[in-house]
Coordinates of C-alpha atoms and ligand atoms in Angstrom, one line a residue:
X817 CA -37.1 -226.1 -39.6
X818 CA -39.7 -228.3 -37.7
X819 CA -38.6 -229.5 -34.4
X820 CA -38.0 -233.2 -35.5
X821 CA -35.8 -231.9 -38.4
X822 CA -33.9 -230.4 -35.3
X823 CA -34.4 -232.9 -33.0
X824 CA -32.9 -236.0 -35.8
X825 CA -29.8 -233.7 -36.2
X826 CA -29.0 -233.3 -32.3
X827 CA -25.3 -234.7 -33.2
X828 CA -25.2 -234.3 -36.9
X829 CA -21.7 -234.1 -38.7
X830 CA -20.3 -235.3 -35.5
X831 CA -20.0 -239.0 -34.9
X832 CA -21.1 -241.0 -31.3
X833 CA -17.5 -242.4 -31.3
X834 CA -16.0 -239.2 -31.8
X835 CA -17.9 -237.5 -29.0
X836 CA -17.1 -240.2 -26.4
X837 CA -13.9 -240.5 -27.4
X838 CA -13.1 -236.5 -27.0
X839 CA -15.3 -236.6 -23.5
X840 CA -13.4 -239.3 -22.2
X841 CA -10.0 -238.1 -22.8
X842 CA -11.2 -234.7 -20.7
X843 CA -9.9 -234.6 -16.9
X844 CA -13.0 -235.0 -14.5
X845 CA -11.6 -234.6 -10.8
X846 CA -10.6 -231.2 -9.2
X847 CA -7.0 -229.3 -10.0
X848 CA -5.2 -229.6 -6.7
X849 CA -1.6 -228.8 -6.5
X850 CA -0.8 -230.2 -9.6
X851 CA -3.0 -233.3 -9.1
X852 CA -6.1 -234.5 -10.4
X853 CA -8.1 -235.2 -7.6
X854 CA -11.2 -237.4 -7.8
X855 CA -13.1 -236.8 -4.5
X856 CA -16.5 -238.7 -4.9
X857 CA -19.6 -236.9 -5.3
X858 CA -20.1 -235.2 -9.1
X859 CA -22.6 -233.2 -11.2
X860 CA -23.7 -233.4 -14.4
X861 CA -22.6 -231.5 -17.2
X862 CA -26.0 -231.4 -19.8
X863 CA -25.8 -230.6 -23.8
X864 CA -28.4 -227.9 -24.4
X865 CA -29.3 -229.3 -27.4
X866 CA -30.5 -232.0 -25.6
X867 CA -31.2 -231.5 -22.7
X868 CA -29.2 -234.8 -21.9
X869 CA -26.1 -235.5 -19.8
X870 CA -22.8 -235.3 -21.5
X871 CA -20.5 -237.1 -18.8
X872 CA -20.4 -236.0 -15.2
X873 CA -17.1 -234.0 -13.6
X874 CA -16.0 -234.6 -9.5
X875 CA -17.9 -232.0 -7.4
X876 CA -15.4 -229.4 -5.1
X877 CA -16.9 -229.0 -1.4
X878 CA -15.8 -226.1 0.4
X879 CA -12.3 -228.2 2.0
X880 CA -11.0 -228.6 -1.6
X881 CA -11.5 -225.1 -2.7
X882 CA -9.1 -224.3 0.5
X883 CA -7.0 -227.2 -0.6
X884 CA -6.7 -225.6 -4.3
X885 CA -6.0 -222.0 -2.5
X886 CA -3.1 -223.7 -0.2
X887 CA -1.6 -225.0 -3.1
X888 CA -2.0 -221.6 -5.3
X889 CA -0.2 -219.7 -1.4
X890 CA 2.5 -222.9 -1.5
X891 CA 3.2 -221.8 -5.4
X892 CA 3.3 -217.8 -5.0
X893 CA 6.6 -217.2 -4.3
X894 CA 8.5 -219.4 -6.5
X895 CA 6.2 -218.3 -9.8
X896 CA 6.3 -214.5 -8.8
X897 CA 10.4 -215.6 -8.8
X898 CA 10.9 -216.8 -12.5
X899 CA 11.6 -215.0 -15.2
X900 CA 9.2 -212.8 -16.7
X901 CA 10.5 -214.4 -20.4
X902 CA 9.9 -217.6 -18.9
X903 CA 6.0 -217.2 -18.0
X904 CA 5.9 -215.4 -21.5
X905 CA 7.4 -218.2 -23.0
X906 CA 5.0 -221.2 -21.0
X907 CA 2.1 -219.0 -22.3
X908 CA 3.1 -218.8 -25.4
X909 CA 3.6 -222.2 -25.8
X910 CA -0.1 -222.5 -24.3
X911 CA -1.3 -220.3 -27.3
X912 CA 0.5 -222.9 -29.9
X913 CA -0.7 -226.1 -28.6
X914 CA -4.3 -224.3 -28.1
X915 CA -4.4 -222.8 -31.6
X916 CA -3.3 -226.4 -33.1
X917 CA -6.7 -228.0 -31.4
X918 CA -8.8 -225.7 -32.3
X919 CA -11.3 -227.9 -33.6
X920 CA -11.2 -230.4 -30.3
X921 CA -11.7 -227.9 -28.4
X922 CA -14.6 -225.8 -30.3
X923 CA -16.4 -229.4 -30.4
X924 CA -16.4 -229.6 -26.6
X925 CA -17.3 -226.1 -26.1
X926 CA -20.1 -226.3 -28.4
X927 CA -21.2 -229.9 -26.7
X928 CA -21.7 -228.4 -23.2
X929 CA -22.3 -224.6 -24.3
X930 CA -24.5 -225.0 -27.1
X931 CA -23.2 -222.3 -29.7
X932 CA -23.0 -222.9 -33.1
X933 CA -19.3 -224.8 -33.9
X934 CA -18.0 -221.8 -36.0
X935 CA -19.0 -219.7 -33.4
X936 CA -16.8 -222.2 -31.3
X937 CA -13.6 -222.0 -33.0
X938 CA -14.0 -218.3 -32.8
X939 CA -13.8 -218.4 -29.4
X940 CA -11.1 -220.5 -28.7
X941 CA -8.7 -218.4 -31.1
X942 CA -9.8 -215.5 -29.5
X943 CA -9.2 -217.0 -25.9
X944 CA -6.2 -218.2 -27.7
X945 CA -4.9 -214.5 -28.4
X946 CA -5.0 -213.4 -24.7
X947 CA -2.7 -216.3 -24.4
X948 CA -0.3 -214.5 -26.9
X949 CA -1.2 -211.2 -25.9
X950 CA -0.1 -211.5 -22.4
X951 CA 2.9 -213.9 -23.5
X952 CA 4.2 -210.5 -24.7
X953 CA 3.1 -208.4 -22.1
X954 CA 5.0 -210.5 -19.4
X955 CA 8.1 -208.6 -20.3
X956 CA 6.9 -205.4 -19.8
X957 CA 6.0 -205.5 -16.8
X958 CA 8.1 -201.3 -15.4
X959 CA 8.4 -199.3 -13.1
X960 CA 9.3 -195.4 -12.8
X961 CA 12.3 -193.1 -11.5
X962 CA 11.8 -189.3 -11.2
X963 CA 12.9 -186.7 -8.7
X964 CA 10.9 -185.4 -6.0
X965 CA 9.2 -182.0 -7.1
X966 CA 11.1 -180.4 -4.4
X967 CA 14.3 -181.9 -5.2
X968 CA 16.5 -184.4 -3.0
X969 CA 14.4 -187.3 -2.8
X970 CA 14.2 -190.1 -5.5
X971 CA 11.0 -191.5 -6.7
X972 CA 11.1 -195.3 -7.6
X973 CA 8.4 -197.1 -8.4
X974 CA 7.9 -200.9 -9.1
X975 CA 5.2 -203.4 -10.1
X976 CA 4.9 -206.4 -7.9
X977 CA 2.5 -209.4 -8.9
X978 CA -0.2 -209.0 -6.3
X979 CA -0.4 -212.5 -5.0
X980 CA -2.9 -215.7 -5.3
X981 CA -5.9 -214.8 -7.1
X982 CA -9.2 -216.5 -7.3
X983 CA -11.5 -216.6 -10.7
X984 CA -15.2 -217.8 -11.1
X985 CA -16.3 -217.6 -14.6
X986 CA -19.6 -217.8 -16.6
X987 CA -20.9 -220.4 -18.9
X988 CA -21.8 -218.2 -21.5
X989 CA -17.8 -218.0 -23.3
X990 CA -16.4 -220.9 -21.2
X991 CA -13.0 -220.4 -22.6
X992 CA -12.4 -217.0 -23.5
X993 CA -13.4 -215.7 -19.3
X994 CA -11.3 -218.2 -18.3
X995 CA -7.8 -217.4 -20.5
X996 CA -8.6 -213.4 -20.0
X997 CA -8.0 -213.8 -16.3
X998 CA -5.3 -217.0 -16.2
X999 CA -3.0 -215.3 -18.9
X1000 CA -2.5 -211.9 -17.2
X1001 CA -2.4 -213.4 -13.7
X1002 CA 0.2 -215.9 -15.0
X1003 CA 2.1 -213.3 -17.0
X1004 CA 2.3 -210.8 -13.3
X1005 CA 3.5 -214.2 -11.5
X1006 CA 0.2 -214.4 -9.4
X1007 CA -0.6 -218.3 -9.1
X1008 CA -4.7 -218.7 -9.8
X1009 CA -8.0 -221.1 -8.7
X1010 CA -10.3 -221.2 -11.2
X1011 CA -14.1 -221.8 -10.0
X1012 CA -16.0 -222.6 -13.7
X1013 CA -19.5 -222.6 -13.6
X1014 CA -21.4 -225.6 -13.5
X1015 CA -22.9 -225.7 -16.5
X1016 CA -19.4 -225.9 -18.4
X1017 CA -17.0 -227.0 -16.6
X1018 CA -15.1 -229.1 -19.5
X1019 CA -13.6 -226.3 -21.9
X1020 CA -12.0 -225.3 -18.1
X1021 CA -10.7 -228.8 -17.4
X1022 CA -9.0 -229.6 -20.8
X1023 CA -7.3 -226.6 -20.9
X1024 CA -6.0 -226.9 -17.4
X1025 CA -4.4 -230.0 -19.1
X1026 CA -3.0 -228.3 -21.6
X1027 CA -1.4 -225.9 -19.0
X1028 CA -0.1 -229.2 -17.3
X1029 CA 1.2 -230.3 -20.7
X1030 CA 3.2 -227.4 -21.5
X1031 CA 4.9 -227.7 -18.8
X1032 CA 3.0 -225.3 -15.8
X1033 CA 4.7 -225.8 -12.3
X1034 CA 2.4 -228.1 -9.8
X1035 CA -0.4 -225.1 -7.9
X1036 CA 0.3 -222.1 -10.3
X1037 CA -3.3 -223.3 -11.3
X1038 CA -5.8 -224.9 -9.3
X1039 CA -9.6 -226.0 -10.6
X1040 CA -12.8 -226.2 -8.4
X1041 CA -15.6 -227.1 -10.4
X1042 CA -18.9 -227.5 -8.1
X1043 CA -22.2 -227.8 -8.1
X1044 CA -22.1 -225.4 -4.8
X1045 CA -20.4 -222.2 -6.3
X1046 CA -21.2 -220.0 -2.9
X1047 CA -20.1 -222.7 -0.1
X1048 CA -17.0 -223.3 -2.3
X1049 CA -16.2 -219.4 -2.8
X1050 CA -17.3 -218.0 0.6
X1051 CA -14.1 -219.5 2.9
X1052 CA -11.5 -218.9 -0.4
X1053 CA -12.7 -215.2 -0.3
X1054 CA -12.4 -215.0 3.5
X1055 CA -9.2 -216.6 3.7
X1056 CA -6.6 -213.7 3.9
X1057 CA -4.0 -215.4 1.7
X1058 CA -6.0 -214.5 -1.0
X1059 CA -5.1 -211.2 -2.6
X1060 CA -7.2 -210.9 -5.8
X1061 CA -10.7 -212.0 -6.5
X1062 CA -11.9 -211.8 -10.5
X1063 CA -15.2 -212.3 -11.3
X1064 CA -17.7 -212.5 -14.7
X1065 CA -21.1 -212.9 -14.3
X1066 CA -24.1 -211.3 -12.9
X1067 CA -24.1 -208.0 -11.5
X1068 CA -26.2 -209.4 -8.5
X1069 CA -24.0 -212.2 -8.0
X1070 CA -21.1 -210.0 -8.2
X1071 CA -22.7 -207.5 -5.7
X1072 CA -22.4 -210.0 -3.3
X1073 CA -18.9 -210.9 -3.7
X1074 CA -17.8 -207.2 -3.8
X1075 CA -19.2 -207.0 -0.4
X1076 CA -17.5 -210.7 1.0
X1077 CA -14.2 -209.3 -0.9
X1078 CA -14.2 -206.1 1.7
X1079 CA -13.6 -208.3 4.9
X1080 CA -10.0 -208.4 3.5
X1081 CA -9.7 -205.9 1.1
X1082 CA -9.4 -207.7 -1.5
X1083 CA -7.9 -206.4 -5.0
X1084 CA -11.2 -206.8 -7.2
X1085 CA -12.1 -207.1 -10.9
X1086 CA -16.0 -207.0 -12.1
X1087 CA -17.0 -207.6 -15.1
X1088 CA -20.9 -208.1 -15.1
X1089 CA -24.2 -207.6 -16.7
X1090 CA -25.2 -205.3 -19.6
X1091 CA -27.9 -203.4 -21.6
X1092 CA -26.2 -202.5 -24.1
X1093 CA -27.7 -199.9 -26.9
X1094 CA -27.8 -199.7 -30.5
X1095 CA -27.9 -196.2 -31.5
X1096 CA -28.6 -196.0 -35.3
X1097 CA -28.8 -192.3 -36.6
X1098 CA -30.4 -191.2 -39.8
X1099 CA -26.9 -190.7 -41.9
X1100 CA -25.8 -194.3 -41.1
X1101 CA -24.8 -196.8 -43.4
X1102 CA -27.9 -199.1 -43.5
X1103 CA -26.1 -201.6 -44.8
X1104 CA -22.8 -201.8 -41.8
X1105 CA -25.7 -200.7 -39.3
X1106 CA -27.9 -204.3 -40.6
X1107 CA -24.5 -206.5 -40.5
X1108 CA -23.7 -204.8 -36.7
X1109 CA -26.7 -205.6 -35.6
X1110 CA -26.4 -209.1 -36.5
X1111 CA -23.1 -209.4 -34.7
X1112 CA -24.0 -207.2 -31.7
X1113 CA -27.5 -209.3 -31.7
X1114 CA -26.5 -212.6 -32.9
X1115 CA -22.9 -213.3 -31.7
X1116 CA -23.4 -216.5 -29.0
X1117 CA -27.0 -216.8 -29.7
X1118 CA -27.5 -213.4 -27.9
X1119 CA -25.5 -214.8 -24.6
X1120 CA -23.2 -211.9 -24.6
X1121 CA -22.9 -209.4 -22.0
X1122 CA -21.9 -207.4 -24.9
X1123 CA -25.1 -207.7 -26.5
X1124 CA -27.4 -205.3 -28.6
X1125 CA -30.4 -205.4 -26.0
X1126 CA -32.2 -202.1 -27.2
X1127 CA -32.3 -200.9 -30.7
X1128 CA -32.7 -197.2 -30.6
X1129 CA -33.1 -196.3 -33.7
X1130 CA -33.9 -192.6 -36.0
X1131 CA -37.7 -192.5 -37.2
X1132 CA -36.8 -191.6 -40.8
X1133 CA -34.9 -194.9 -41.0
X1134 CA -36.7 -197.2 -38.5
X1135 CA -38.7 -199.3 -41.0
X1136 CA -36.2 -200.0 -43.8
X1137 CA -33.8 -200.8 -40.3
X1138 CA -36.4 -203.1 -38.9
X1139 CA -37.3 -204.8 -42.5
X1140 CA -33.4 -205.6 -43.1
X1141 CA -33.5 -206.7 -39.7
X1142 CA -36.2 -209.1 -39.8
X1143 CA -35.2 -210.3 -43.6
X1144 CA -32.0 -211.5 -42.1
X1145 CA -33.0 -213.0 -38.6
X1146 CA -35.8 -215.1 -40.2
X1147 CA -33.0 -216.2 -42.5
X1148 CA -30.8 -217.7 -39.9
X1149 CA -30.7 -221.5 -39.5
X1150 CA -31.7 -222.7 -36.1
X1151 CA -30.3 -226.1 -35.6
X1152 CA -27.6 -227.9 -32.8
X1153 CA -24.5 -226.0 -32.7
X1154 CA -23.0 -229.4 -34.2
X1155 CA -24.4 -229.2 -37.1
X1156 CA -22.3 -227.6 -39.5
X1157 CA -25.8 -225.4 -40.8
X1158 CA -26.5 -224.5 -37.6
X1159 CA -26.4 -220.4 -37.3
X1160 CA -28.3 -220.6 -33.9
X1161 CA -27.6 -223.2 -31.3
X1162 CA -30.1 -223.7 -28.4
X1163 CA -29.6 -221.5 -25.2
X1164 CA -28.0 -222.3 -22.1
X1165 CA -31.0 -224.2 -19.8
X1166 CA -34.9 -224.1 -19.5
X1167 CA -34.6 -221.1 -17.0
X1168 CA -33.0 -219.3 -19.8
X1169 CA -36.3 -220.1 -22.0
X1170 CA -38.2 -219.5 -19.4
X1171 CA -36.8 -216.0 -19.1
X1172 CA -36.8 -214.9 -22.8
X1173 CA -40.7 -215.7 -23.2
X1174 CA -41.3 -213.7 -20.1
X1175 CA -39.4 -210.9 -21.4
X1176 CA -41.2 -211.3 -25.4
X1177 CA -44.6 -212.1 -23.6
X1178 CA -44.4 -208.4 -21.7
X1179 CA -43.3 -206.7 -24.8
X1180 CA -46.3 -207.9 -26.4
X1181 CA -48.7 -207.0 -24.2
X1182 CA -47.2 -203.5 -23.9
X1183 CA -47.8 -202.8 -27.3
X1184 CA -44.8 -204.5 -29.2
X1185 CA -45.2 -205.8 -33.0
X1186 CA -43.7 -209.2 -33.4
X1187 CA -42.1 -209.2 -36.9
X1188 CA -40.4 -212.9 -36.7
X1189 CA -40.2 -215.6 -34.0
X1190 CA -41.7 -214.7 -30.7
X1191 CA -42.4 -218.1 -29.5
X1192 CA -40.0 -221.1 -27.9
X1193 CA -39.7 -223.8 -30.6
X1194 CA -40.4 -226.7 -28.4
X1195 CA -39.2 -230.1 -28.5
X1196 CA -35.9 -231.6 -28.0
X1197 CA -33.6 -228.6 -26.2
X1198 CA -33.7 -225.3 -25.5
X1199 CA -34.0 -223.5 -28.6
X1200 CA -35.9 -220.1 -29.2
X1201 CA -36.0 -218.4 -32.9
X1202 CA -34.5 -215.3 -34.0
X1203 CA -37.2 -212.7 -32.9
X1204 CA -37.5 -209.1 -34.5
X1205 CA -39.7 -206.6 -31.9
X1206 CA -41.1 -203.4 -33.2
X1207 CA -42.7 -200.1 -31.6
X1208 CA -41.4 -201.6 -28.1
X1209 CA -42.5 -198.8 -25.2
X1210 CA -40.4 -198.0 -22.9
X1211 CA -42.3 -199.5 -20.1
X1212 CA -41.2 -202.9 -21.4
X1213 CA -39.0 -205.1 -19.0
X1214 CA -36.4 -206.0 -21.7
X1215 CA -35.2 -202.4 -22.0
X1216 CA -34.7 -202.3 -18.5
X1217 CA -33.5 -206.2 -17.9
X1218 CA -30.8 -208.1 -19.7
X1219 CA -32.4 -210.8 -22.6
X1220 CA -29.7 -212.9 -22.1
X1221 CA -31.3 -214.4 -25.9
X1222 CA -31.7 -214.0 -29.9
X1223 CA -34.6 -211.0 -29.5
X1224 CA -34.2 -207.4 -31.0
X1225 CA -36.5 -204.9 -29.6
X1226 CA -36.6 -201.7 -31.4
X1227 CA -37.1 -198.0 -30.7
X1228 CA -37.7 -194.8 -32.1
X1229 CA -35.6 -191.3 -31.5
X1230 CA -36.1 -187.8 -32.9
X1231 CA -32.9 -185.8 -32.0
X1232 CA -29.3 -186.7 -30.7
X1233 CA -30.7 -185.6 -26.9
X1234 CA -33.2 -187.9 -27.0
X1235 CA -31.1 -190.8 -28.6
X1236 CA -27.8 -190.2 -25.9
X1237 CA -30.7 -189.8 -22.9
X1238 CA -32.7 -193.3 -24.0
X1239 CA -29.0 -194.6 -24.6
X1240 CA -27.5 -193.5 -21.2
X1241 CA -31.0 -194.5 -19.0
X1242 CA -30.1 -197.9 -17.6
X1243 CA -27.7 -198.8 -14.5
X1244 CA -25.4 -200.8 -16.8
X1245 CA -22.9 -199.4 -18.5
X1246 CA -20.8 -202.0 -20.4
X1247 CA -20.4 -201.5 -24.0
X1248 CA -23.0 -198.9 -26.6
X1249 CA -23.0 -199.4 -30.2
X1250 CA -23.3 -196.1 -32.4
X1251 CA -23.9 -195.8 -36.5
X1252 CA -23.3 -192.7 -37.8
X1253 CA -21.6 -191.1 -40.7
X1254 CA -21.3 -187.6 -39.2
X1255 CA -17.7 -187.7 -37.8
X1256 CA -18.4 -184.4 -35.5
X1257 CA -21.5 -186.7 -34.1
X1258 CA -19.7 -189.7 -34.0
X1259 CA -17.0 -188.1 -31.3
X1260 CA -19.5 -186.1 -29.9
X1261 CA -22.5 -189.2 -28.9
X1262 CA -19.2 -191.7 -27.9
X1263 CA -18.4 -189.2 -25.1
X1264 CA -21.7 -188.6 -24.5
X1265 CA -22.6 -192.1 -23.9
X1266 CA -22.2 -193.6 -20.7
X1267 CA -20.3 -197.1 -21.2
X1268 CA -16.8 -198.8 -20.9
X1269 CA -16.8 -199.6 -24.4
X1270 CA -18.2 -198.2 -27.7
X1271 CA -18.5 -199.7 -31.0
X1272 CA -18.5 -197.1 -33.8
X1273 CA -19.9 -198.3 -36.7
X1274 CA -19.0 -202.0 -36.2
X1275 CA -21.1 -204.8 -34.0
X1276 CA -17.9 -206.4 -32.1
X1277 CA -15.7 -205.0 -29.5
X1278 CA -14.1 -207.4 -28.1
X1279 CA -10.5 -207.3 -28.8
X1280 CA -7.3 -209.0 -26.8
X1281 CA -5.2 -206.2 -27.2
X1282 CA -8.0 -203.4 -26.1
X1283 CA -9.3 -202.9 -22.4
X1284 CA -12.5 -204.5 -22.3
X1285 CA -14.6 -203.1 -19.1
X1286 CA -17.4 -201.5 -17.6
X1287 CA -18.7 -198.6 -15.5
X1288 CA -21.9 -198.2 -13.4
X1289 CA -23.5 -201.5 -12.6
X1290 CA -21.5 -203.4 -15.4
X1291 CA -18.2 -203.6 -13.7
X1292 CA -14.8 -202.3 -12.2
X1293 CA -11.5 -202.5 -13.7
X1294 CA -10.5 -203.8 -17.2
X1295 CA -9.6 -207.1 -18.7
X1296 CA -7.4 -207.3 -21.8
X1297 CA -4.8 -204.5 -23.7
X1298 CA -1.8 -203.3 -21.5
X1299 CA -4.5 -202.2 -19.0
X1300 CA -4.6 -205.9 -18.4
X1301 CA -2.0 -207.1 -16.6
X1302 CA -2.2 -204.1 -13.6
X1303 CA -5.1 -205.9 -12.6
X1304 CA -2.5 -208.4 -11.2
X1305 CA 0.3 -206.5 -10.0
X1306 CA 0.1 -204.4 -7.0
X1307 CA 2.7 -200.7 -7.4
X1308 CA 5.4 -200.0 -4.3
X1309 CA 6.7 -197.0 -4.4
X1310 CA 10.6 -196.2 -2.8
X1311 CA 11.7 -193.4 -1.5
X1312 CA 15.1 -192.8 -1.8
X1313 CA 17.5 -190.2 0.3
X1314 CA 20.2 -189.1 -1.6
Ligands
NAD2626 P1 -23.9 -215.9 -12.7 O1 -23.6 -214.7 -12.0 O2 -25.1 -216.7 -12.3 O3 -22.7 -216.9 -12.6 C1 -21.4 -216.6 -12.9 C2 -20.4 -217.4 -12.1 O4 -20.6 -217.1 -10.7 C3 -20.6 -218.9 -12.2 O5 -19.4 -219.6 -12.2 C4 -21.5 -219.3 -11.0 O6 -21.3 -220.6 -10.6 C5 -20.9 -218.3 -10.0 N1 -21.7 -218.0 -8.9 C6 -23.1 -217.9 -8.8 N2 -23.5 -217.6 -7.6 C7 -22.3 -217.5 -6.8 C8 -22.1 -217.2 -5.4 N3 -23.1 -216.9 -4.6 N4 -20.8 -217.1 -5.0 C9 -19.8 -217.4 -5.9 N5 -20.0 -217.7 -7.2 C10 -21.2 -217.7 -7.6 O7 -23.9 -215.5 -14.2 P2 -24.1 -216.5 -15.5 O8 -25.6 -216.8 -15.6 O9 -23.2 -217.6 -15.4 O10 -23.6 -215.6 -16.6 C11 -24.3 -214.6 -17.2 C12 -24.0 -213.3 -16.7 O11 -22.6 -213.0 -16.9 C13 -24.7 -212.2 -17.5 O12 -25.2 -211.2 -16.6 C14 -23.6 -211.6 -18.3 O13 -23.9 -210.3 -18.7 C15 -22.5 -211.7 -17.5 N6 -21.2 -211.7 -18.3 C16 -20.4 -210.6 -18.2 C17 -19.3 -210.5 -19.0 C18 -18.4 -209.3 -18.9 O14 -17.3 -209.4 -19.3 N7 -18.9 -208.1 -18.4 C19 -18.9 -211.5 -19.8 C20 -19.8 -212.7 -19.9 C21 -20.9 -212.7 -19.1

């Protein structure tokens, strides 16, 4: 498609009216004790398909983030003191009246995000489900009671919610980061501030509204939106009322907040970069190894922590691989993530461009064989084509650096040592992807490979109900499944004299 195809379609399928209409009935000042607060100042919030401004949201200085945390410390007790069937039941009720505006809420993601609108609806059910998920983990929230090994003494132990937490989340799924942390927190009776990023602050602000509309008592949830995320998190991290501090993002921003969380020992949750690999071996299914690697590749236009990033694939099936590959990639519809043919939206902001022709450009010059895309399309937005990279050295910068964008680069191995070694040598450590029809290999490369997550035959991981995590650089502690919900609850352990 040329780039005034793309550029006449911007909005197509979607209508002005209905566009202003849904932006306008979006909150736009800060979440403050149960208040919408409009202080003054405000930012932007740009469609990447545009590169235009969508509206413009009220800008949290560093007094309002403590505002939103006394609030949250005001709130603690009383929401640690309901019912656990009660904060099961408000989320649940979140997850219906979320599920029945699916549709108004994918537009508005997709608007200020960019991804593709079926991607969109995608994510709000599945930042739905962690609603649900965690509506029914509220009431199993136990404890122990054993005797002492020596007799006598009684062991009890109980889970406590661990207090107000703070949450600053990434553009990249504006809605599902943001629900994978509220609905756990909410479920342990820890009261939350929410710090969205800047670039999408609206998916955040409606459904604080929606929180409000069901019926969530005044500070259990506070929103900071800013165009200053460090001046706004520093004093909420230092303040010792706050007892949690969950973060997604970059590693090296995260670095930094591990280090300000220390001063107070705070109860922390990562989850950060990746690199993640695509091991393919010679007995895979070509056919379930080609559709992985369009999810693991292609899910949110590349944008995914989760991401394929290097294709390691076996010699003997490398070029029919890479040929399927590029066959479907160059068949993928580039186009604004409002229109309904749109496969791949544009990505998040010129930097992210910017960063994605660096990486292809050093690929190239190392030796790599372009087999479709390669270049930014120009034009109207940030959008960059589906790109297929062959015979990539090592030496190349994007097996060592997240892409962060729609680019495969692929890689040869000869034996399962070389393929778990080329797999394992990178400081991330989020998810691996492995294609094999050899169940003795299959267990043997999964505990072999060095990540939080693995993806055996299949190109998605993500999953409300499983503990979704890192190690190494990609992360501490997990978000998601039963392991969830810990994250929020401190254990206290009684001693008991008989
Ligand atoms: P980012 O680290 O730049 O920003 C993430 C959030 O941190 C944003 O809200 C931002 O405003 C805030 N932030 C930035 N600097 C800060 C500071 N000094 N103090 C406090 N907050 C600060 O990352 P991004 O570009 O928004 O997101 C992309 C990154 O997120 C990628 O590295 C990706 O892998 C990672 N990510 C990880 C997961 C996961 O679950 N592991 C999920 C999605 C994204």
């Amino acid at each position: 498609m040329s780039v005034t195809e793309k550029a006449k379609s911007a909005t197509a399928g979607v209508s002005e009216q209905q566009i202003t209409e849904l932006i306008d009935s979006v909150p736009k000042g800060l979440l403050i004790g149960g208040e919408w607060v409009e202080p003054g100042p405000s930012f932007d919030v740009i469609n990447p398909a545009t590169g235009k401004a969508l509206t413009s949201v009220a800008d949290a200085n560093a007094d309002h983030g403590i505002a939103a945390l006394d609030a949250a410390v005001a709130a603690q007790k009383s929401w640690a003191a309901t019912d656990p069937r009660e904060r099961g039941e408000l989320l649940r009720a979140a997850f219906e009246a979320l599920t029945a505006r699916v549709d108004e809420f994918a537009l508005l993601m997709t608007l200020e995000m960019g991804k593709p609108l079926a991607e969109a609806r995608g994510e709000v059910s599945y930042a739905a489900e962690f609603l649900r998920w965690f509506s029914e983990e509220a009431v199993r929230i136990d404890g122990r009671y054993a005797v002492a090994p020596s007799g006598g003494t009684r062991l009890l132990t109980m889970k406590q919610p661990v207090g107000p937490a703070y949450a600053i989340t990434p553009w990249n799924f504006p809605l599902a980061m943001g629900t994978r942390k509220l609905a756990p927190a909410f479920a342990a009776g820890c009261t939350m501030v929410v710090k969205p990023a800047k670039q999408t602050p609206l998916s955040t602000l409606a459904l604080a509204q929606l929180f409000i509309d069901v019926g969530l008592p005044a500070g259990v949830l506070g929103v900071v939106q800013t165009s200053n995320a460090a001046a706004v998190s520093e004093p909420i991290i230092a303040d010792p009322r706050l007892r949690k501090l969950t973060f997604t993002g970059s590693t090296g921003v995260g670095q930094g907040l591990i280090a300000q969380s220390a001063t107070n020992v705070l109860k922390v949750s990562m989850e950060l970069g990746g690199n993640a690999p695509f091991v393919v071996f010679a007995d895979a299914d070509l056919d379930r190894a080609v559709a992985g690697a369009m999810l693991a590749k292609m899910r949110n236009i590349g944008e995914a922590c989760t991401a394929a990033n290097r294709f390691i694939v076996h010699k003997d099936v490398c070029e029919e691989f890479a040929a399927r590959l590029t066959e479907k990639m160059s068949a993928l519809t580039v186009a604004p993530g409002t229109d309904p043919a749109s496969q791949v939206g544009p990505l998040i902001d010129e930097a992210a461009i910017d960063k994605v022709t660096e990486l292809v450009d050093d690929a190239v010059k190392a030796g790599a064989t372009v087999t479709t895309g390669g270049k930014p399309l120009g034009g109207e937005g940030y959008f960059y084509p589906p790109t297929v990279l062959t015979s990539v050295p090592a030496s190349a910068r994007m097996f060592s650096e997240e892409i962060f964008g729609p680019v495969a680069p692929i890689t040869t191995f000869e034996t399962e040592e070389q393929a778990i070694a080329l797999a394992n040598d990178t400081e991330y450590g989020l998810v691996s992807y492995l294609f094999t029809q050899d169940v003795s290999r299959a267990l043997r490369v999964a505990e072999a490979l060095e990540s939080g997550m693995i993806g055996l035959n299949q190109g998605v991981v993500s999953n409300p109900a499983a503990p979704f995590g890192g190690i190494k650089a990609s992360g501490l502690g997990r978000e998601g499944g039963p392991e969830g919900i810990d994250e929020y609850l401190e254990t206290k352990y009684v001693g008991i004299a008989l």
